[in-house]
Amino acid sequence: QVQLVESGGGVVQAGGSLRLSCAASGGRFRSYAMGWFRQAPGKEREFVAAINWSGSFTDYADFVKGRFTISRDYAKNTMSLQMNSLKPEDTAVYYCVVDPDYYRIRRSESEYWGQGTQVTVSS
């Protein structure tokens, strides 16, 4: 059974940084794509970043390009999201997602989601 556990959320001032982590278990994640979504209060869940199974391709939402970096550690079955230059509008619950099919992640169709970690950016 696939389990995803996010960590690293918290409260930070605008302009600050946080590093989110996602620990995966219960699957062959070496061949899985992985990604991050977020959902702010009153808003729909939105795509943030994704990385393919080999780590050779990454994709970012326009609103995080140049500020966020996604990466993965195959030995530890983890994925990270380094978030720099945070803005109040980045405040949201951030979710980890995995899937054997990269495009299912981009379409938000994966069945494997973490419980989320809260990120709050104060102005």
PDB file of C-alpha atoms in Angstrom:
ATOM      1  CA  GLN A   1       0.000   0.000   0.000  1.00  0.00           C
ATOM      2  CA  VAL A   2       1.435   3.320  -1.099  1.00  0.00           C
ATOM      3  CA  GLN A   3       1.952   5.815   1.692  1.00  0.00           C
ATOM      4  CA  LEU A   4       3.148   9.391   1.307  1.00  0.00           C
ATOM      5  CA  VAL A   5       4.095  11.570   4.255  1.00  0.00           C
ATOM      6  CA  GLU A   6       4.892  15.241   3.819  1.00  0.00           C
ATOM      7  CA  SER A   7       6.950  17.299   6.232  1.00  0.00           C
ATOM      8  CA  GLY A   8       8.698  20.634   6.434  1.00  0.00           C
ATOM      9  CA  GLY A   9       5.758  22.993   6.425  1.00  0.00           C
ATOM     10  CA  GLY A  10       5.516  25.905   8.809  1.00  0.00           C
ATOM     11  CA  VAL A  11       5.235  29.643   9.182  1.00  0.00           C
ATOM     12  CA  VAL A  12       7.743  31.900   7.459  1.00  0.00           C
ATOM     13  CA  GLN A  13       7.966  35.584   6.642  1.00  0.00           C
ATOM     14  CA  ALA A  14       7.675  36.811   3.100  1.00  0.00           C
ATOM     15  CA  GLY A  15      10.979  36.452   1.308  1.00  0.00           C
ATOM     16  CA  GLY A  16      11.966  33.469   3.407  1.00  0.00           C
ATOM     17  CA  SER A  17      12.526  29.833   2.492  1.00  0.00           C
ATOM     18  CA  LEU A  18      11.164  26.425   3.380  1.00  0.00           C
ATOM     19  CA  ARG A  19      12.037  22.934   2.241  1.00  0.00           C
ATOM     20  CA  LEU A  20       9.242  20.407   1.986  1.00  0.00           C
ATOM     21  CA  SER A  21       9.904  16.689   1.940  1.00  0.00           C
ATOM     22  CA  CYS A  22       7.773  13.726   0.926  1.00  0.00           C
ATOM     23  CA  ALA A  23       8.650  10.258   2.168  1.00  0.00           C
ATOM     24  CA  ALA A  24       7.216   7.454   0.049  1.00  0.00           C
ATOM     25  CA  SER A  25       6.734   3.820   0.985  1.00  0.00           C
ATOM     26  CA  GLY A  26       4.893   0.765  -0.261  1.00  0.00           C
ATOM     27  CA  GLY A  27       5.745   1.002  -3.944  1.00  0.00           C
ATOM     28  CA  ARG A  28       8.454   0.881  -6.579  1.00  0.00           C
ATOM     29  CA  PHE A  29       9.023   4.602  -6.635  1.00  0.00           C
ATOM     30  CA  ARG A  30      12.174   4.428  -8.694  1.00  0.00           C
ATOM     31  CA  SER A  31       9.882   4.124 -11.730  1.00  0.00           C
ATOM     32  CA  TYR A  32       7.269   6.635 -10.533  1.00  0.00           C
ATOM     33  CA  ALA A  33       6.855  10.278 -11.388  1.00  0.00           C
ATOM     34  CA  MET A  34       6.375  12.541  -8.393  1.00  0.00           C
ATOM     35  CA  GLY A  35       4.897  15.956  -7.890  1.00  0.00           C
ATOM     36  CA  TRP A  36       3.533  18.674  -5.648  1.00  0.00           C
ATOM     37  CA  PHE A  37       0.153  20.371  -5.625  1.00  0.00           C
ATOM     38  CA  ARG A  38      -1.239  22.984  -3.287  1.00  0.00           C
ATOM     39  CA  GLN A  39      -4.617  24.181  -2.144  1.00  0.00           C
ATOM     40  CA  ALA A  40      -5.313  27.531  -0.539  1.00  0.00           C
ATOM     41  CA  PRO A  41      -8.486  28.208   1.482  1.00  0.00           C
ATOM     42  CA  GLY A  42     -11.445  28.697  -0.796  1.00  0.00           C
ATOM     43  CA  LYS A  43      -9.479  27.781  -3.898  1.00  0.00           C
ATOM     44  CA  GLU A  44      -9.120  24.691  -6.038  1.00  0.00           C
ATOM     45  CA  ARG A  45      -6.104  22.460  -5.791  1.00  0.00           C
ATOM     46  CA  GLU A  46      -3.416  23.526  -8.265  1.00  0.00           C
ATOM     47  CA  PHE A  47      -0.293  22.054  -9.761  1.00  0.00           C
ATOM     48  CA  VAL A  48       3.030  23.303  -8.392  1.00  0.00           C
ATOM     49  CA  ALA A  49       5.840  21.086  -9.725  1.00  0.00           C
ATOM     50  CA  ALA A  50       6.592  17.591 -10.991  1.00  0.00           C
ATOM     51  CA  ILE A  51       9.579  15.411 -11.781  1.00  0.00           C
ATOM     52  CA  ASN A  52       9.645  12.372 -14.025  1.00  0.00           C
ATOM     53  CA  TRP A  53      10.773   8.898 -13.030  1.00  0.00           C
ATOM     54  CA  SER A  54      14.415   9.410 -14.028  1.00  0.00           C
ATOM     55  CA  GLY A  55      14.754  12.934 -12.687  1.00  0.00           C
ATOM     56  CA  SER A  56      15.699  14.124 -16.164  1.00  0.00           C
ATOM     57  CA  PHE A  57      12.616  16.294 -16.598  1.00  0.00           C
ATOM     58  CA  THR A  58      10.992  18.784 -14.287  1.00  0.00           C
ATOM     59  CA  ASP A  59       8.010  21.026 -14.758  1.00  0.00           C
ATOM     60  CA  TYR A  60       6.816  24.025 -12.778  1.00  0.00           C
ATOM     61  CA  ALA A  61       3.773  26.206 -12.571  1.00  0.00           C
ATOM     62  CA  ASP A  62       4.515  29.686 -13.877  1.00  0.00           C
ATOM     63  CA  PHE A  63       3.925  31.250 -10.493  1.00  0.00           C
ATOM     64  CA  VAL A  64       6.819  29.291  -8.892  1.00  0.00           C
ATOM     65  CA  LYS A  65       9.354  29.239 -11.714  1.00  0.00           C
ATOM     66  CA  GLY A  66      12.682  30.569 -10.554  1.00  0.00           C
ATOM     67  CA  ARG A  67      11.681  30.305  -6.893  1.00  0.00           C
ATOM     68  CA  PHE A  68      10.915  26.612  -6.267  1.00  0.00           C
ATOM     69  CA  THR A  69      13.057  23.576  -7.087  1.00  0.00           C
ATOM     70  CA  ILE A  70      11.850  19.988  -7.081  1.00  0.00           C
ATOM     71  CA  SER A  71      14.241  17.089  -6.568  1.00  0.00           C
ATOM     72  CA  ARG A  72      14.223  13.445  -5.563  1.00  0.00           C
ATOM     73  CA  ASP A  73      16.462  11.015  -3.712  1.00  0.00           C
ATOM     74  CA  TYR A  74      16.159   7.475  -5.063  1.00  0.00           C
ATOM     75  CA  ALA A  75      18.093   5.887  -2.231  1.00  0.00           C
ATOM     76  CA  LYS A  76      15.750   7.336   0.382  1.00  0.00           C
ATOM     77  CA  ASN A  77      12.517   7.245  -1.665  1.00  0.00           C
ATOM     78  CA  THR A  78      11.993  10.904  -0.957  1.00  0.00           C
ATOM     79  CA  MET A  79      11.109  13.997  -2.902  1.00  0.00           C
ATOM     80  CA  SER A  80      11.789  17.583  -1.898  1.00  0.00           C
ATOM     81  CA  LEU A  81      10.529  21.005  -2.799  1.00  0.00           C
ATOM     82  CA  GLN A  82      12.909  23.846  -2.033  1.00  0.00           C
ATOM     83  CA  MET A  83      10.856  27.023  -1.809  1.00  0.00           C
ATOM     84  CA  ASN A  84      12.668  30.360  -1.880  1.00  0.00           C
ATOM     85  CA  SER A  85      11.452  33.960  -2.041  1.00  0.00           C
ATOM     86  CA  LEU A  86       8.152  32.933  -0.547  1.00  0.00           C
ATOM     87  CA  LYS A  87       5.160  35.204  -0.944  1.00  0.00           C
ATOM     88  CA  PRO A  88       1.952  35.465   1.093  1.00  0.00           C
ATOM     89  CA  GLU A  89       0.076  34.031  -1.896  1.00  0.00           C
ATOM     90  CA  ASP A  90       2.105  30.827  -1.523  1.00  0.00           C
ATOM     91  CA  THR A  91       0.159  30.130   1.667  1.00  0.00           C
ATOM     92  CA  ALA A  92      -1.578  26.789   1.199  1.00  0.00           C
ATOM     93  CA  VAL A  93      -1.610  23.132   2.117  1.00  0.00           C
ATOM     94  CA  TYR A  94       0.998  21.394  -0.019  1.00  0.00           C
ATOM     95  CA  TYR A  95       0.385  17.839  -1.166  1.00  0.00           C
ATOM     96  CA  CYS A  96       2.774  15.203  -2.431  1.00  0.00           C
ATOM     97  CA  VAL A  97       1.605  12.969  -5.273  1.00  0.00           C
ATOM     98  CA  VAL A  98       3.122   9.978  -7.072  1.00  0.00           C
ATOM     99  CA  ASP A  99       2.123   7.942 -10.096  1.00  0.00           C
ATOM    100  CA  PRO A 100       3.705   5.556 -12.599  1.00  0.00           C
ATOM    101  CA  ASP A 101       2.366   7.868 -15.300  1.00  0.00           C
ATOM    102  CA  TYR A 102       3.785  11.411 -15.308  1.00  0.00           C
ATOM    103  CA  TYR A 103       0.848  12.783 -17.249  1.00  0.00           C
ATOM    104  CA  ARG A 104      -1.657  11.480 -14.717  1.00  0.00           C
ATOM    105  CA  ILE A 105       0.103  13.674 -12.200  1.00  0.00           C
ATOM    106  CA  ARG A 106      -0.114  16.715 -14.475  1.00  0.00           C
ATOM    107  CA  ARG A 107      -3.822  16.057 -14.983  1.00  0.00           C
ATOM    108  CA  SER A 108      -4.296  15.605 -11.222  1.00  0.00           C
ATOM    109  CA  GLU A 109      -5.602  12.083 -11.836  1.00  0.00           C
ATOM    110  CA  SER A 110      -3.296  10.114  -9.567  1.00  0.00           C
ATOM    111  CA  GLU A 111      -4.822   8.057  -6.765  1.00  0.00           C
ATOM    112  CA  TYR A 112      -1.765   8.388  -4.524  1.00  0.00           C
ATOM    113  CA  TRP A 113      -1.764  11.545  -2.419  1.00  0.00           C
ATOM    114  CA  GLY A 114      -0.251  12.540   0.886  1.00  0.00           C
ATOM    115  CA  GLN A 115      -2.166  14.194   3.702  1.00  0.00           C
ATOM    116  CA  GLY A 116      -0.581  17.568   3.126  1.00  0.00           C
ATOM    117  CA  THR A 117       1.578  20.000   5.047  1.00  0.00           C
ATOM    118  CA  GLN A 118       0.612  23.573   5.831  1.00  0.00           C
ATOM    119  CA  VAL A 119       2.747  26.432   4.573  1.00  0.00           C
ATOM    120  CA  THR A 120       1.931  29.907   5.868  1.00  0.00           C
ATOM    121  CA  VAL A 121       3.767  32.970   4.590  1.00  0.00           C
ATOM    122  CA  SER A 122       3.247  36.135   6.589  1.00  0.00           C
ATOM    123  CA  SER A 123       3.588  39.579   5.079  1.00  0.00           C
TER     124      SER A 123
END
